GROMACS .gro file of C-alpha atoms in nm:
model
  411
    1MET     CA    1   6.376   0.410   5.866
    2SER     CA    2   6.377   0.037   5.855
    3SER     CA    3   6.362  -0.115   5.509
    4LYS     CA    4   6.049  -0.296   5.619
    5GLU     CA    5   5.865   0.020   5.719
    6LYS     CA    6   5.617   0.158   5.468
    7PRO     CA    7   5.614   0.529   5.389
    8THR     CA    8   5.309   0.720   5.505
    9LEU     CA    9   5.124   1.017   5.359
   10GLY     CA   10   5.045   1.188   5.681
   11GLY     CA   11   4.891   1.531   5.637
   12THR     CA   12   4.842   1.478   5.265
   13ARG     CA   13   4.491   1.498   5.116
   14ILE     CA   14   4.409   1.197   4.899
   15LYS     CA   15   4.223   1.289   4.580
   16THR     CA   16   3.935   1.063   4.489
   17ARG     CA   17   3.785   1.020   4.143
   18LYS     CA   18   3.467   1.216   4.096
   19ARG     CA   19   3.165   1.011   4.001
   20ASN     CA   20   2.873   1.121   3.785
   21ILE     CA   21   2.584   1.089   4.020
   22ALA     CA   22   2.256   1.084   3.823
   23ALA     CA   23   1.990   1.327   3.928
   24PRO     CA   24   1.682   1.153   4.064
   25LEU     CA   25   1.417   1.077   3.803
   26ASP     CA   26   1.141   1.335   3.852
   27PRO     CA   27   0.899   1.347   3.557
   28ALA     CA   28   0.633   1.508   3.779
   29ALA     CA   29   0.843   1.820   3.838
   30PHE     CA   30   0.931   1.834   3.469
   31ALA     CA   31   0.564   1.807   3.369
   32ASP     CA   32   0.463   2.079   3.616
   33ALA     CA   33   0.730   2.310   3.475
   34VAL     CA   34   0.610   2.262   3.116
   35VAL     CA   35   0.247   2.306   3.220
   36GLN     CA   36   0.338   2.630   3.394
   37ILE     CA   37   0.497   2.762   3.075
   38TYR     CA   38   0.170   2.688   2.891
   39LEU     CA   39  -0.030   2.866   3.161
   40ASP     CA   40   0.203   3.166   3.182
   41ASN     CA   41   0.168   3.220   2.806
   42ALA     CA   42  -0.206   3.145   2.786
   43GLY     CA   43  -0.145   2.863   2.538
   44ASP     CA   44   0.024   3.086   2.278
   45LEU     CA   45   0.234   2.813   2.112
   46GLU     CA   46   0.494   3.052   1.968
   47LEU     CA   47   0.560   3.197   2.313
   48VAL     CA   48   0.551   2.851   2.469
   49ALA     CA   49   0.813   2.731   2.219
   50LYS     CA   50   1.039   3.032   2.292
   51ASN     CA   51   1.018   2.981   2.666
   52LEU     CA   52   1.085   2.609   2.632
   53GLU     CA   53   1.389   2.687   2.419
   54SER     CA   54   1.535   2.924   2.681
   55SER     CA   55   1.461   2.689   2.970
   56ASP     CA   56   1.704   2.439   3.120
   57LEU     CA   57   1.451   2.157   3.122
   58ASN     CA   58   1.592   1.808   3.065
   59PHE     CA   59   1.412   1.705   2.745
   60SER     CA   60   1.646   1.415   2.677
   61ARG     CA   61   1.537   1.247   3.001
   62TYR     CA   62   1.170   1.342   3.003
   63GLY     CA   63   1.081   1.337   2.633
   64ASP     CA   64   0.779   1.108   2.676
   65THR     CA   65   0.647   1.327   2.957
   66PHE     CA   66   0.685   1.636   2.739
   67PHE     CA   67   0.463   1.493   2.465
   68GLU     CA   68   0.209   1.371   2.720
   69VAL     CA   69   0.175   1.735   2.830
   70ILE     CA   70   0.123   1.837   2.465
   71PHE     CA   71  -0.145   1.576   2.398
   72ILE     CA   72  -0.317   1.534   2.734
   73GLY     CA   73  -0.237   1.859   2.914
   74GLY     CA   74  -0.032   1.699   3.187
   75ARG     CA   75   0.153   1.389   3.297
   76THR     CA   76  -0.020   1.050   3.273
   77GLN     CA   77   0.003   0.756   3.508
   78PRO     CA   78   0.276   0.510   3.405
   79GLY     CA   79   0.151   0.264   3.141
   80THR     CA   80  -0.183   0.442   3.097
   81ILE     CA   81  -0.334   0.758   2.955
   82LYS     CA   82  -0.506   0.843   3.285
   83PRO     CA   83  -0.409   1.181   3.434
   84ASP     CA   84  -0.155   1.163   3.712
   85GLU     CA   85  -0.126   1.401   4.006
   86GLY     CA   86   0.010   1.743   3.919
   87ASP     CA   87  -0.079   2.056   3.730
   88ARG     CA   88  -0.260   2.050   3.396
   89HIS     CA   89  -0.324   2.304   3.122
   90PRO     CA   90  -0.635   2.346   2.899
   91TYR     CA   91  -0.446   2.394   2.569
   92SER     CA   92  -0.374   2.030   2.485
   93VAL     CA   93  -0.464   1.850   2.163
   94ILE     CA   94  -0.732   1.654   2.347
   95GLU     CA   95  -0.896   1.974   2.476
   96CYS     CA   96  -0.909   2.168   2.147
   97GLU     CA   97  -1.175   2.168   1.875
   98PRO     CA   98  -1.168   1.866   1.639
   99THR     CA   99  -1.078   2.065   1.326
  100ARG     CA  100  -0.761   2.086   1.119
  101GLU     CA  101  -0.752   2.466   1.155
  102VAL     CA  102  -0.724   2.436   1.535
  103ILE     CA  103  -0.498   2.127   1.547
  104LEU     CA  104  -0.252   2.226   1.271
  105PRO     CA  105  -0.077   2.490   1.490
  106SER     CA  106   0.001   2.214   1.743
  107VAL     CA  107   0.154   2.003   1.467
  108ILE     CA  108   0.367   2.293   1.345
  109TYR     CA  109   0.466   2.366   1.706
  110VAL     CA  110   0.582   2.005   1.749
  111GLN     CA  111   0.767   2.030   1.420
  112LYS     CA  112   0.963   2.333   1.548
  113ILE     CA  113   1.050   2.150   1.868
  114LEU     CA  114   1.174   1.848   1.670
  115ARG     CA  115   1.391   2.062   1.444
  116ARG     CA  116   1.574   2.196   1.749
  117ARG     CA  117   1.574   1.863   1.931
  118PRO     CA  118   1.553   1.586   1.667
  119PHE     CA  119   1.625   1.319   1.929
  120LEU     CA  120   1.270   1.372   2.059
  121ILE     CA  121   1.118   1.197   1.753
  122LYS     CA  122   1.151   0.866   1.936
  123ASN     CA  123   0.958   1.004   2.231
  124LEU     CA  124   0.682   1.136   2.003
  125GLU     CA  125   0.665   0.791   1.846
  126ASN     CA  126   0.638   0.627   2.188
  127VAL     CA  127   0.357   0.854   2.308
  128MET     CA  128   0.156   0.835   1.985
  129ARG     CA  129   0.183   0.458   1.983
  130LYS     CA  130   0.067   0.443   2.345
  131MET     CA  131  -0.236   0.662   2.274
  132LEU     CA  132  -0.338   0.468   1.963
  133GLN     CA  133  -0.311   0.145   2.159
  134SER     CA  134  -0.551   0.297   2.411
  135LEU     CA  135  -0.807   0.451   2.175
  136GLU     CA  136  -1.096   0.283   2.354
  137LEU     CA  137  -1.018   0.492   2.665
  138PHE     CA  138  -1.080   0.817   2.474
  139GLU     CA  139  -1.414   0.971   2.391
  140GLU     CA  140  -1.527   0.959   2.026
  141ASN     CA  141  -1.457   1.329   1.985
  142GLU     CA  142  -1.109   1.287   2.133
  143ARG     CA  143  -1.031   1.000   1.897
  144LYS     CA  144  -1.120   1.223   1.605
  145LYS     CA  145  -0.873   1.486   1.729
  146LEU     CA  146  -0.601   1.222   1.751
  147ALA     CA  147  -0.683   1.104   1.398
  148ILE     CA  148  -0.658   1.459   1.264
  149PHE     CA  149  -0.330   1.519   1.448
  150THR     CA  150  -0.185   1.190   1.318
  151ALA     CA  151  -0.287   1.270   0.960
  152LEU     CA  152  -0.141   1.620   0.981
  153ALA     CA  153   0.176   1.484   1.141
  154PHE     CA  154   0.238   1.256   0.843
  155SER     CA  155   0.129   1.529   0.602
  156GLN     CA  156   0.385   1.767   0.755
  157LYS     CA  157   0.644   1.486   0.754
  158LEU     CA  158   0.742   1.531   1.116
  159SER     CA  159   1.113   1.442   1.116
  160GLY     CA  160   1.057   1.098   0.967
  161LEU     CA  161   0.777   0.982   1.197
  162PRO     CA  162   0.761   0.606   1.116
  163PRO     CA  163   0.416   0.479   1.007
  164GLU     CA  164   0.516   0.117   1.071
  165THR     CA  165   0.546   0.172   1.447
  166VAL     CA  166   0.286   0.444   1.496
  167LEU     CA  167   0.002   0.283   1.300
  168GLN     CA  168   0.053  -0.087   1.370
  169PRO     CA  169  -0.110  -0.068   1.719
  170LEU     CA  170  -0.438   0.013   1.543
  171LEU     CA  171  -0.472  -0.350   1.440
  172LYS     CA  172  -0.535  -0.474   1.793
  173ASP     CA  173  -0.825  -0.720   1.774
  174ASN     CA  174  -1.033  -0.559   2.048
  175LEU     CA  175  -1.010  -0.212   1.890
  176VAL     CA  176  -1.102  -0.347   1.547
  177ALA     CA  177  -1.393  -0.552   1.684
  178LYS     CA  178  -1.551  -0.245   1.845
  179GLY     CA  179  -1.536  -0.042   1.523
  180ILE     CA  180  -1.302   0.209   1.689
  181VAL     CA  181  -1.023   0.151   1.439
  182LEU     CA  182  -1.252   0.192   1.139
  183ALA     CA  183  -1.378   0.529   1.265
  184PHE     CA  184  -1.025   0.646   1.344
  185ILE     CA  185  -0.871   0.537   1.015
  186THR     CA  186  -1.159   0.691   0.818
  187ASP     CA  187  -1.101   1.028   0.984
  188PHE     CA  188  -0.728   0.982   0.922
  189PHE     CA  189  -0.780   0.908   0.550
  190LYS     CA  190  -1.017   1.201   0.498
  191GLU     CA  191  -0.783   1.446   0.668
  192TYR     CA  192  -0.465   1.323   0.502
  193LEU     CA  193  -0.612   1.330   0.151
  194ILE     CA  194  -0.699   1.700   0.179
  195ASP     CA  195  -0.335   1.794   0.118
  196ASN     CA  196  -0.192   1.474  -0.026
  197SER     CA  197  -0.250   1.235  -0.315
  198LEU     CA  198  -0.383   0.882  -0.294
  199ASP     CA  199  -0.035   0.759  -0.393
  200ASP     CA  200   0.107   0.939  -0.089
  201LEU     CA  201  -0.149   0.770   0.134
  202ILE     CA  202  -0.077   0.427  -0.016
  203SER     CA  203   0.294   0.488   0.042
  204ILE     CA  204   0.231   0.550   0.412
  205LEU     CA  205   0.011   0.240   0.439
  206LYS     CA  206   0.276   0.031   0.265
  207ARG     CA  207   0.541   0.149   0.507
  208GLY     CA  208   0.301   0.075   0.789
  209LYS     CA  209   0.242  -0.274   0.640
  210MET     CA  210  -0.131  -0.199   0.621
  211GLU     CA  211  -0.183  -0.149   0.250
  212ASP     CA  212  -0.259  -0.500   0.129
  213ASP     CA  213  -0.607  -0.536   0.272
  214LEU     CA  214  -0.841  -0.262   0.399
  215LEU     CA  215  -1.061  -0.539   0.537
  216GLU     CA  216  -0.828  -0.556   0.838
  217PHE     CA  217  -0.979  -0.230   0.966
  218PHE     CA  218  -1.333  -0.373   0.969
  219PRO     CA  219  -1.501  -0.579   1.243
  220SER     CA  220  -1.523  -0.945   1.141
  221ALA     CA  221  -1.900  -0.928   1.081
  222LYS     CA  222  -1.851  -0.653   0.822
  223ARG     CA  223  -1.535  -0.785   0.662
  224THR     CA  224  -1.652  -0.805   0.299
  225PRO     CA  225  -1.549  -0.617  -0.016
  226GLU     CA  226  -1.903  -0.482  -0.040
  227ALA     CA  227  -1.885  -0.339   0.312
  228VAL     CA  228  -1.549  -0.174   0.235
  229SER     CA  229  -1.689  -0.017  -0.081
  230GLU     CA  230  -2.006   0.107   0.087
  231HIS     CA  231  -1.831   0.249   0.393
  232PHE     CA  232  -1.559   0.445   0.215
  233THR     CA  233  -1.798   0.560  -0.059
  234ASN     CA  234  -2.030   0.705   0.206
  235ALA     CA  235  -1.727   0.870   0.365
  236GLY     CA  236  -1.648   1.047   0.037
  237LEU     CA  237  -1.335   0.840  -0.026
  238LEU     CA  238  -1.423   0.708  -0.372
  239PRO     CA  239  -1.058   0.706  -0.500
  240LEU     CA  240  -0.969   0.475  -0.212
  241VAL     CA  241  -1.262   0.249  -0.302
  242GLU     CA  242  -1.145   0.231  -0.662
  243TYR     CA  243  -0.791   0.154  -0.551
  244ASN     CA  244  -0.908  -0.124  -0.320
  245ASP     CA  245  -1.131  -0.274  -0.588
  246LYS     CA  246  -0.835  -0.279  -0.824
  247LYS     CA  247  -0.619  -0.451  -0.562
  248ILE     CA  248  -0.882  -0.718  -0.502
  249PHE     CA  249  -0.923  -0.764  -0.876
  250GLU     CA  250  -0.548  -0.809  -0.923
  251VAL     CA  251  -0.536  -1.067  -0.646
  252LYS     CA  252  -0.818  -1.266  -0.805
  253LEU     CA  253  -0.648  -1.258  -1.144
  254LYS     CA  254  -0.325  -1.375  -0.985
  255GLU     CA  255  -0.505  -1.659  -0.810
  256MET     CA  256  -0.662  -1.780  -1.134
  257LYS     CA  257  -0.333  -1.754  -1.321
  258SER     CA  258  -0.158  -1.955  -1.049
  259ALA     CA  259  -0.425  -2.226  -1.057
  260LEU     CA  260  -0.404  -2.257  -1.437
  261THR     CA  261  -0.025  -2.264  -1.434
  262THR     CA  262  -0.033  -2.553  -1.189
  263GLN     CA  263  -0.287  -2.745  -1.394
  264LEU     CA  264  -0.088  -2.705  -1.714
  265ALA     CA  265   0.230  -2.817  -1.538
  266GLU     CA  266   0.045  -3.125  -1.413
  267GLU     CA  267  -0.097  -3.185  -1.764
  268ALA     CA  268  -0.455  -3.173  -1.646
  269ALA     CA  269  -0.731  -3.254  -1.893
  270ILE     CA  270  -0.868  -2.963  -2.095
  271SER     CA  271  -1.214  -3.019  -1.945
  272GLU     CA  272  -1.071  -2.974  -1.594
  273VAL     CA  273  -0.892  -2.654  -1.692
  274ILE     CA  274  -1.209  -2.517  -1.851
  275GLU     CA  275  -1.405  -2.588  -1.532
  276THR     CA  276  -1.138  -2.418  -1.322
  277VAL     CA  277  -1.159  -2.104  -1.537
  278LYS     CA  278  -1.538  -2.103  -1.522
  279GLN     CA  279  -1.533  -2.136  -1.144
  280HIS     CA  280  -1.289  -1.845  -1.103
  281VAL     CA  281  -1.493  -1.632  -1.341
  282LYS     CA  282  -1.807  -1.707  -1.141
  283ASP     CA  283  -1.653  -1.654  -0.796
  284ALA     CA  284  -1.450  -1.344  -0.880
  285LYS     CA  285  -1.680  -1.200  -1.150
  286LEU     CA  286  -1.384  -1.159  -1.383
  287PRO     CA  287  -1.442  -0.973  -1.711
  288ASP     CA  288  -1.425  -1.192  -2.021
  289ILE     CA  289  -1.152  -0.977  -2.173
  290GLU     CA  290  -0.921  -1.034  -1.873
  291VAL     CA  291  -0.985  -1.408  -1.892
  292VAL     CA  292  -0.872  -1.416  -2.255
  293ARG     CA  293  -0.555  -1.221  -2.171
  294ILE     CA  294  -0.466  -1.453  -1.883
  295LEU     CA  295  -0.532  -1.768  -2.087
  296TRP     CA  296  -0.288  -1.660  -2.356
  297ASP     CA  297  -0.023  -1.559  -2.102
  298VAL     CA  298  -0.050  -1.890  -1.916
  299LEU     CA  299  -0.035  -2.096  -2.235
  300MET     CA  300   0.275  -1.917  -2.362
  301ASP     CA  301   0.447  -1.920  -2.021
  302ALA     CA  302   0.402  -2.299  -2.005
  303ILE     CA  303   0.607  -2.358  -2.320
  304GLN     CA  304   0.963  -2.488  -2.282
  305TRP     CA  305   1.137  -2.256  -2.526
  306SER     CA  306   1.457  -2.376  -2.693
  307GLY     CA  307   1.667  -2.062  -2.692
  308LYS     CA  308   1.770  -1.936  -3.035
  309ASN     CA  309   1.633  -2.221  -3.246
  310GLN     CA  310   1.361  -2.036  -3.434
  311GLN     CA  311   1.206  -2.344  -3.593
  312GLN     CA  312   1.180  -2.530  -3.264
  313ASN     CA  313   1.022  -2.224  -3.102
  314ALA     CA  314   0.775  -2.199  -3.387
  315ASN     CA  315   0.685  -2.566  -3.356
  316SER     CA  316   0.642  -2.535  -2.977
  317ALA     CA  317   0.412  -2.235  -3.006
  318LEU     CA  318   0.200  -2.393  -3.278
  319ARG     CA  319   0.170  -2.722  -3.087
  320GLN     CA  320   0.054  -2.529  -2.781
  321VAL     CA  321  -0.210  -2.345  -2.982
  322LYS     CA  322  -0.336  -2.667  -3.133
  323LYS     CA  323  -0.335  -2.853  -2.802
  324TRP     CA  324  -0.531  -2.585  -2.613
  325ALA     CA  325  -0.751  -2.455  -2.894
  326GLU     CA  326  -1.062  -2.588  -2.721
  327LEU     CA  327  -0.978  -2.387  -2.410
  328LEU     CA  328  -0.934  -2.066  -2.611
  329ASN     CA  329  -1.248  -2.139  -2.810
  330THR     CA  330  -1.454  -2.178  -2.495
  331PHE     CA  331  -1.382  -1.823  -2.382
  332CYS     CA  332  -1.329  -1.635  -2.710
  333THR     CA  333  -1.702  -1.612  -2.764
  334SER     CA  334  -1.728  -1.288  -2.960
  335GLY     CA  335  -1.549  -1.087  -3.228
  336LYS     CA  336  -1.438  -0.839  -2.959
  337LEU     CA  337  -1.271  -1.116  -2.753
  338GLU     CA  338  -1.111  -1.268  -3.061
  339LEU     CA  339  -0.970  -0.927  -3.150
  340GLU     CA  340  -0.831  -0.892  -2.798
  341LEU     CA  341  -0.659  -1.227  -2.841
  342MET     CA  342  -0.502  -1.104  -3.165
  343TYR     CA  343  -0.374  -0.795  -2.984
  344LYS     CA  344  -0.222  -1.020  -2.716
  345VAL     CA  345  -0.044  -1.224  -2.981
  346GLN     CA  346   0.071  -0.904  -3.153
  347VAL     CA  347   0.216  -0.749  -2.837
  348GLN     CA  348   0.390  -1.068  -2.727
  349CYS     CA  349   0.546  -1.122  -3.069
  350TYR     CA  350   0.660  -0.758  -3.069
  351GLU     CA  351   0.811  -0.770  -2.720
  352ASP     CA  352   0.968  -1.118  -2.739
  353ALA     CA  353   1.247  -1.144  -2.997
  354LYS     CA  354   1.215  -1.520  -3.037
  355LEU     CA  355   0.850  -1.480  -3.142
  356MET     CA  356   0.892  -1.178  -3.369
  357LYS     CA  357   0.866  -1.379  -3.693
  358LEU     CA  358   0.597  -1.617  -3.567
  359PHE     CA  359   0.303  -1.375  -3.577
  360PRO     CA  360   0.154  -1.486  -3.911
  361GLU     CA  361   0.202  -1.855  -3.827
  362ILE     CA  362   0.031  -1.823  -3.490
  363VAL     CA  363  -0.260  -1.629  -3.642
  364ARG     CA  364  -0.293  -1.890  -3.916
  365SER     CA  365  -0.295  -2.169  -3.656
  366LEU     CA  366  -0.560  -1.992  -3.447
  367TYR     CA  367  -0.769  -1.959  -3.763
  368ASP     CA  368  -0.724  -2.326  -3.852
  369GLN     CA  369  -0.836  -2.425  -3.501
  370ASP     CA  370  -1.149  -2.205  -3.532
  371VAL     CA  371  -1.036  -1.976  -3.249
  372LEU     CA  372  -1.012  -1.669  -3.475
  373ALA     CA  373  -1.279  -1.596  -3.733
  374GLU     CA  374  -1.198  -1.459  -4.076
  375ASP     CA  375  -1.381  -1.132  -4.002
  376THR     CA  376  -1.170  -1.076  -3.692
  377ILE     CA  377  -0.843  -1.121  -3.881
  378LEU     CA  378  -0.955  -0.889  -4.162
  379HIS     CA  379  -1.070  -0.627  -3.912
  380TRP     CA  380  -0.733  -0.638  -3.737
  381PHE     CA  381  -0.554  -0.614  -4.071
  382ARG     CA  382  -0.755  -0.316  -4.196
  383LYS     CA  383  -0.842  -0.123  -3.878
  384GLY     CA  384  -0.627  -0.255  -3.590
  385THR     CA  385  -0.547   0.014  -3.334
  386ASN     CA  386  -0.249  -0.133  -3.146
  387LEU     CA  387   0.065   0.012  -3.304
  388LYS     CA  388   0.326  -0.217  -3.149
  389GLY     CA  389   0.505  -0.372  -3.446
  390ARG     CA  390   0.191  -0.326  -3.653
  391GLN     CA  391   0.363  -0.217  -3.973
  392ASN     CA  392   0.582  -0.528  -3.986
  393PHE     CA  393   0.307  -0.763  -3.877
  394VAL     CA  394   0.062  -0.629  -4.135
  395LYS     CA  395   0.322  -0.686  -4.405
  396SER     CA  396   0.401  -1.039  -4.283
  397LEU     CA  397   0.029  -1.125  -4.272
  398GLU     CA  398  -0.044  -0.995  -4.624
  399PRO     CA  399  -0.016  -1.335  -4.801
  400PHE     CA  400  -0.258  -1.498  -4.558
  401VAL     CA  401  -0.502  -1.206  -4.577
  402LYS     CA  402  -0.485  -1.214  -4.955
  403TRP     CA  403  -0.572  -1.583  -4.945
  404LEU     CA  404  -0.869  -1.509  -4.712
  405GLU     CA  405  -0.995  -1.233  -4.940
  406GLU     CA  406  -0.972  -1.453  -5.246
  407ALA     CA  407  -1.157  -1.732  -5.070
  408GLU     CA  408  -1.420  -1.478  -4.966
  409GLU     CA  409  -1.465  -1.363  -5.328
  410GLU     CA  410  -1.499  -1.720  -5.454
  411GLU     CA  411  -1.776  -1.783  -5.200
   0.00000   0.00000   0.00000
């Protein structure tokens, strides 16, 4: 053989690398197979689950199609909830009665499937999100069934079903405007609260980034606190109404506190600050007692404290009281409100080490500025009900009280 000739492999079979050739995507055949299992077992979900488990169906590829069969009874057209060609079964969620007793078995059935095939949770999420995005295409009765299923799904904690991705589609403007979302979410709330606490519901709404404002569920024409209260009260969801009212109240308090803090930082005139408080009280209908609490907090927060120098801290606090006495006087208009102010001073002095020894001096200053009346101070001293540091504060206030009592006797 010449050195230039190349060896040949005549008569030798050349092995080629095998390639993984993907099976053609065929969701229609998969859907028909699942539907047939439903039909063969007359919708008995336990038998359906057993037959699905023993089948060789490719759930990892056709997970979305599988849940479409559960909810709709068959495969849907791509990108829609409209039925596609193929077999259907009459045992779907959409076809059953709109009651928890009838729908709960379907939820438990799905739960069993997910325990055996946890990877399907993403497919369930996809299909539920698609259906909630398309609520307007369902009949009212069908939307109620979906609301009940969704509530029971979260109640049963289906393998970590994420509220943030399932519920967010509800806030589509067109669905909200038509009142569809409000009806759905009301059914959802009512169903979920049968087995769960309000705190559990709030937790789900927080995770779904929907907790801050229930007004988002209402059409724009009805987007008022009064409408929220009336609607959910009529729906028998009074605890939710109370929670929402509290949230709104807290927001209004925060807004007033922020406005006052800014004005104090900018050294606004007392008259301007008083008008700001009056306007917030009028607009938000804030209780007088909350106004007094906020005023004291804002005034004390505005002080530039000097660390451990007790005398400087005392001087700063007393100057603040004297400077803003007119503001406190304007809103401490009764013995009850004056007493509440004393309790605020008591609690702050108890909880803040740098103010612990300033209680009698602050009370004396408030008296000198005509913010606290003599009767209020004596009532606190003799019958005060707040126990935080009371024993020490009563003792420290004894000399001043004794002076008040002596002055009272002389009169």
